Amino acid sequence: MPERKQRGAFIVIEGLDRSGKSTQVSLLEKRCKDAGLPVRLVKFPDRTTPIGKLIDSYLRSDSEMDDHAIHLLFSANRWELAPSIIESLNAGTTVICDRYAFSGIAFSAAKNKPTMSYEWCRAPDIYLPAPDITLFLDVSPEKARERGGYGAERYENAEMQERVEHVFERIGVEIGDGSRWFAVDADREKEAVAEELWERVQPYVKGTEKPLQRLWEDLDERVRNSHLYI
Ligand code: DGP
């Protein structure tokens, strides 16, 4: 029998600000490298592209933008990198992604605007490559405060972070908590968190034969099959 082709795993790390996400992403990358696995790190927003530069300026409050427009730019930033992520995965490289579409929904829906519902926020990211596993670093507001509080960028305040966390909880339920989405207690020491992340990614890091899926493609199918489209 011909050997089935393995692709790299698509691993997403999400979390609130001050959850230790950047540290954990680096530790996970190092562990993959030490294990001899081909790995590529991707960070969203990618502030280096022309779209990313607009996002960077907005996050630093150097510029203002309509909430809907900036939401679509965050999504466009993911779409512009999607082909190269797919290419890496098909070449057998594990892709570790620091934030993804889930942040897109969480941070925008947390603005609580009547014209930016959960569904509206999710829409532009439907059909992006779907992660094999998403690890959500869950930090308590007390721990975040203990870690030196939030930074100076837009969204980095306790009230916003609390609303963001609620949206993340809903996303976790929708994606399937305990299957493709795992909430990880990020209040613990960084070594303990790193150990749990490493354990969680074990079924995937050596590559997978599973075809790459698209985000919420089943949901879209339900929409397409509905009588609204006849
Ligand atoms: P980071 O570089 O990980 O600190 O993320 C920058 C900030 O941008 C952080 O507060 C989360 C927020 N963010 C990340 N992705 C999105 C997105 O797609 N939409 C919105 N509105 N905010 C996002």
Short mmCIF file of C-alpha atoms and ligand atoms in Angstrom, two decimals:
data_model
loop_
_atom_site.label_atom_id
_atom_site.label_comp_id
_atom_site.label_asym_id
_atom_site.label_seq_id
_atom_site.Cartn_x
_atom_site.Cartn_y
_atom_site.Cartn_z
CA MET A 1 0.00 0.00 0.00
CA PRO A 2 1.38 3.43 -0.85
CA GLU A 3 2.28 5.47 2.21
CA ARG A 4 -0.28 8.19 2.99
CA LYS A 5 1.15 11.69 2.97
CA GLN A 6 1.46 13.43 6.32
CA ARG A 7 0.94 17.14 6.67
CA GLY A 8 2.08 19.36 9.51
CA ALA A 9 -0.22 20.12 12.41
CA PHE A 10 -1.94 23.47 12.77
CA ILE A 11 -1.80 24.52 16.43
CA VAL A 12 -3.35 27.75 17.67
CA ILE A 13 -2.63 29.36 21.04
CA GLU A 14 -5.21 31.89 22.19
CA GLY A 15 -5.48 33.80 25.41
CA LEU A 16 -6.25 37.00 27.21
CA ASP A 17 -3.63 39.68 27.52
CA ARG A 18 -1.23 38.84 30.39
CA SER A 19 -1.97 35.12 30.08
CA GLY A 20 1.69 34.37 29.32
CA LYS A 21 0.78 33.52 25.73
CA SER A 22 3.95 34.84 24.06
CA THR A 23 6.16 32.96 26.56
CA GLN A 24 4.22 29.74 26.05
CA VAL A 25 4.30 30.04 22.28
CA SER A 26 8.12 30.38 22.37
CA LEU A 27 8.48 27.46 24.80
CA LEU A 28 6.30 25.26 22.59
CA GLU A 29 8.26 26.22 19.50
CA LYS A 30 11.54 25.38 21.27
CA ARG A 31 10.22 22.04 22.44
CA CYS A 32 9.20 21.13 18.89
CA LYS A 33 12.62 22.15 17.59
CA ASP A 34 14.41 20.19 20.34
CA ALA A 35 12.34 17.17 19.34
CA GLY A 36 13.61 17.60 15.75
CA LEU A 37 10.20 18.60 14.37
CA PRO A 38 9.96 21.15 11.55
CA VAL A 39 8.05 24.09 12.98
CA ARG A 40 7.00 27.59 11.95
CA LEU A 41 5.72 30.32 14.21
CA VAL A 42 3.04 32.71 12.95
CA LYS A 43 1.74 35.64 14.99
CA PHE A 44 -1.54 37.53 14.46
CA PRO A 45 -1.88 40.34 13.95
CA ASP A 46 1.16 40.20 11.68
CA ARG A 47 2.13 43.84 11.99
CA THR A 48 4.75 43.72 9.21
CA THR A 49 2.42 43.69 6.17
CA PRO A 50 0.76 46.86 4.81
CA ILE A 51 -2.54 45.75 6.42
CA GLY A 52 -0.68 44.85 9.61
CA LYS A 53 0.82 48.33 9.77
CA LEU A 54 -2.67 49.86 9.78
CA ILE A 55 -3.65 47.48 12.59
CA ASP A 56 -0.50 48.33 14.56
CA SER A 57 -1.21 52.04 14.32
CA TYR A 58 -4.79 51.44 15.50
CA LEU A 59 -3.73 49.28 18.46
CA ARG A 60 -1.23 51.90 19.59
CA SER A 61 -4.00 54.52 19.29
CA ASP A 62 -1.91 56.44 16.75
CA SER A 63 -4.96 56.31 14.47
CA GLU A 64 -8.72 55.87 14.77
CA MET A 65 -10.84 53.61 12.61
CA ASP A 66 -14.44 52.50 12.38
CA ASP A 67 -14.94 49.32 14.47
CA HIS A 68 -16.32 47.36 11.50
CA ALA A 69 -13.45 48.43 9.24
CA ILE A 70 -10.73 47.43 11.71
CA HIS A 71 -12.48 44.11 12.29
CA LEU A 72 -12.32 43.35 8.58
CA LEU A 73 -8.66 44.39 8.44
CA PHE A 74 -7.78 41.93 11.24
CA SER A 75 -9.53 39.23 9.21
CA ALA A 76 -7.84 40.33 5.97
CA ASN A 77 -4.50 40.05 7.77
CA ARG A 78 -5.27 36.37 8.46
CA TRP A 79 -6.47 35.75 4.90
CA GLU A 80 -3.33 37.28 3.40
CA LEU A 81 -1.20 34.75 5.32
CA ALA A 82 -3.52 31.76 4.84
CA PRO A 83 -1.94 30.52 1.55
CA SER A 84 1.53 30.43 3.11
CA ILE A 85 0.19 28.64 6.22
CA ILE A 86 -1.40 25.99 3.98
CA GLU A 87 1.87 25.69 2.04
CA SER A 88 3.87 25.12 5.24
CA LEU A 89 1.39 22.53 6.50
CA ASN A 90 1.47 20.66 3.18
CA ALA A 91 5.26 20.69 3.30
CA GLY A 92 5.03 18.81 6.61
CA THR A 93 5.83 21.76 8.86
CA THR A 94 3.94 22.20 12.13
CA VAL A 95 2.51 25.71 12.31
CA ILE A 96 2.13 27.28 15.76
CA CYS A 97 -0.08 30.31 15.59
CA ASP A 98 -0.10 33.02 18.27
CA ARG A 99 -3.75 34.23 18.13
CA TYR A 100 -6.14 33.54 15.26
CA ALA A 101 -9.74 34.06 14.18
CA PHE A 102 -11.03 33.41 17.72
CA SER A 103 -9.34 36.61 18.93
CA GLY A 104 -10.99 38.28 15.97
CA ILE A 105 -14.45 37.36 17.24
CA ALA A 106 -13.68 37.81 20.92
CA PHE A 107 -12.18 41.29 20.80
CA SER A 108 -14.70 42.69 18.33
CA ALA A 109 -17.86 41.12 19.79
CA ALA A 110 -16.72 42.33 23.23
CA LYS A 111 -17.26 45.88 21.98
CA ASN A 112 -20.97 45.16 22.45
CA LYS A 113 -22.11 47.07 19.37
CA PRO A 114 -25.59 46.25 18.08
CA THR A 115 -24.26 46.05 14.51
CA MET A 116 -21.41 43.73 15.50
CA SER A 117 -23.08 40.54 16.69
CA TYR A 118 -21.17 37.35 17.38
CA GLU A 119 -22.29 35.99 14.01
CA TRP A 120 -21.31 39.15 12.15
CA CYS A 121 -17.86 39.06 13.75
CA ARG A 122 -17.40 35.39 12.83
CA ALA A 123 -18.47 35.77 9.19
CA PRO A 124 -15.28 37.10 7.52
CA ASP A 125 -13.18 34.27 9.00
CA ILE A 126 -15.44 31.43 7.78
CA TYR A 127 -13.37 29.13 5.51
CA LEU A 128 -9.96 30.08 6.88
CA PRO A 129 -7.79 26.98 7.46
CA ALA A 130 -9.06 25.33 10.68
CA PRO A 131 -6.62 24.55 13.47
CA ASP A 132 -6.26 20.90 14.48
CA ILE A 133 -6.17 22.04 18.09
CA THR A 134 -6.63 25.36 19.89
CA LEU A 135 -5.24 25.92 23.38
CA PHE A 136 -6.84 28.78 25.24
CA LEU A 137 -4.74 30.21 28.08
CA ASP A 138 -7.17 31.18 30.78
CA VAL A 139 -5.85 33.71 33.30
CA SER A 140 -7.87 35.16 36.18
CA PRO A 141 -8.16 38.95 36.49
CA GLU A 142 -6.39 38.72 39.88
CA LYS A 143 -3.40 36.91 38.37
CA ALA A 144 -3.27 39.33 35.44
CA ARG A 145 -3.11 42.21 37.91
CA GLU A 146 -0.41 40.43 39.92
CA ARG A 147 1.65 40.05 36.75
CA GLY A 148 1.98 43.80 36.46
CA GLY A 149 -1.36 44.78 35.03
CA TYR A 150 -2.12 45.47 31.41
CA GLY A 151 -0.05 47.37 28.88
CA ALA A 152 -0.86 50.63 27.17
CA GLU A 153 -2.43 49.29 23.97
CA ARG A 154 -6.09 49.53 23.09
CA TYR A 155 -8.19 46.76 24.75
CA GLU A 156 -5.68 46.32 27.58
CA ASN A 157 -7.96 47.06 30.50
CA ALA A 158 -9.74 44.82 32.99
CA GLU A 159 -13.29 45.62 31.88
CA MET A 160 -12.63 44.84 28.21
CA GLN A 161 -10.66 41.68 29.07
CA GLU A 162 -13.58 40.39 31.12
CA ARG A 163 -15.97 40.83 28.21
CA VAL A 164 -13.43 39.23 25.86
CA GLU A 165 -13.20 36.22 28.16
CA HIS A 166 -16.96 35.69 27.99
CA VAL A 167 -16.87 35.59 24.20
CA PHE A 168 -13.93 33.16 24.28
CA GLU A 169 -16.01 30.89 26.53
CA ARG A 170 -18.80 30.85 23.95
CA ILE A 171 -16.32 30.08 21.16
CA GLY A 172 -14.90 27.20 23.22
CA VAL A 173 -18.34 25.67 23.55
CA GLU A 174 -19.01 26.12 19.84
CA ILE A 175 -15.69 24.61 18.70
CA GLY A 176 -16.05 21.75 21.16
CA ASP A 177 -14.34 22.17 24.50
CA GLY A 178 -12.27 19.12 25.31
CA SER A 179 -11.94 18.01 21.69
CA ARG A 180 -10.41 20.61 19.37
CA TRP A 181 -10.44 23.41 21.96
CA PHE A 182 -8.80 23.12 25.38
CA ALA A 183 -8.98 25.77 28.09
CA VAL A 184 -5.72 25.67 30.03
CA ASP A 185 -5.36 27.13 33.54
CA ALA A 186 -2.76 29.85 32.93
CA ASP A 187 -2.65 31.02 36.57
CA ARG A 188 -0.08 28.31 37.26
CA GLU A 189 3.73 28.46 37.01
CA LYS A 190 4.92 28.70 33.43
CA GLU A 191 6.59 25.26 33.57
CA ALA A 192 3.31 23.57 34.53
CA VAL A 193 1.43 25.35 31.73
CA ALA A 194 4.15 24.46 29.21
CA GLU A 195 3.95 20.81 30.26
CA GLU A 196 0.20 20.68 29.74
CA LEU A 197 0.48 22.34 26.32
CA TRP A 198 3.15 19.84 25.28
CA GLU A 199 0.97 16.92 26.37
CA ARG A 200 -2.08 18.31 24.57
CA VAL A 201 -0.27 18.67 21.23
CA GLN A 202 1.24 15.15 21.32
CA PRO A 203 -1.45 13.56 19.10
CA TYR A 204 -0.69 16.14 16.38
CA VAL A 205 2.94 17.29 16.40
CA LYS A 206 4.34 14.31 14.53
CA GLY A 207 2.10 15.16 11.59
CA THR A 208 -1.35 14.03 10.58
CA GLU A 209 -3.02 12.41 7.59
CA LYS A 210 -6.28 14.19 8.31
CA PRO A 211 -7.24 16.60 5.51
CA LEU A 212 -7.00 20.22 6.54
CA GLN A 213 -10.43 21.54 7.36
CA ARG A 214 -11.89 25.02 7.00
CA LEU A 215 -13.21 27.07 9.89
CA TRP A 216 -16.95 26.70 10.40
CA GLU A 217 -17.36 24.96 7.01
CA ASP A 218 -20.16 22.78 8.44
CA LEU A 219 -21.95 25.89 9.57
CA ASP A 220 -21.72 27.36 6.12
CA GLU A 221 -23.07 24.14 4.64
CA ARG A 222 -26.12 24.40 6.87
CA VAL A 223 -26.64 27.92 5.57
CA ARG A 224 -26.17 26.85 1.94
CA ASN A 225 -28.61 23.96 2.35
CA SER A 226 -31.29 26.10 3.89
CA HIS A 227 -34.33 27.12 1.87
CA LEU A 228 -33.11 30.71 1.91
CA TYR A 229 -30.78 29.78 -0.91
CA ILE A 230 -33.31 28.12 -3.24
P1 DGP B 1 -0.95 40.77 20.85
O1 DGP B 1 0.05 41.22 19.83
O2 DGP B 1 -1.09 39.29 20.98
O3 DGP B 1 -0.80 41.48 22.17
O4 DGP B 1 -2.40 41.24 20.26
C1 DGP B 1 -2.64 42.58 20.01
C2 DGP B 1 -4.00 43.01 20.50
O5 DGP B 1 -4.92 42.93 19.43
C3 DGP B 1 -4.60 42.22 21.65
O6 DGP B 1 -5.19 43.13 22.59
C4 DGP B 1 -5.66 41.38 21.02
C5 DGP B 1 -6.08 42.18 19.83
N1 DGP B 1 -6.49 41.36 18.68
C6 DGP B 1 -5.84 40.33 18.13
N2 DGP B 1 -6.49 39.86 17.06
C7 DGP B 1 -7.59 40.63 16.93
C8 DGP B 1 -8.67 40.64 16.00
O7 DGP B 1 -8.73 39.86 15.05
N3 DGP B 1 -9.62 41.59 16.18
C9 DGP B 1 -9.58 42.49 17.20
N4 DGP B 1 -10.55 43.39 17.30
N5 DGP B 1 -8.58 42.50 18.10
C10 DGP B 1 -7.61 41.57 17.97
#
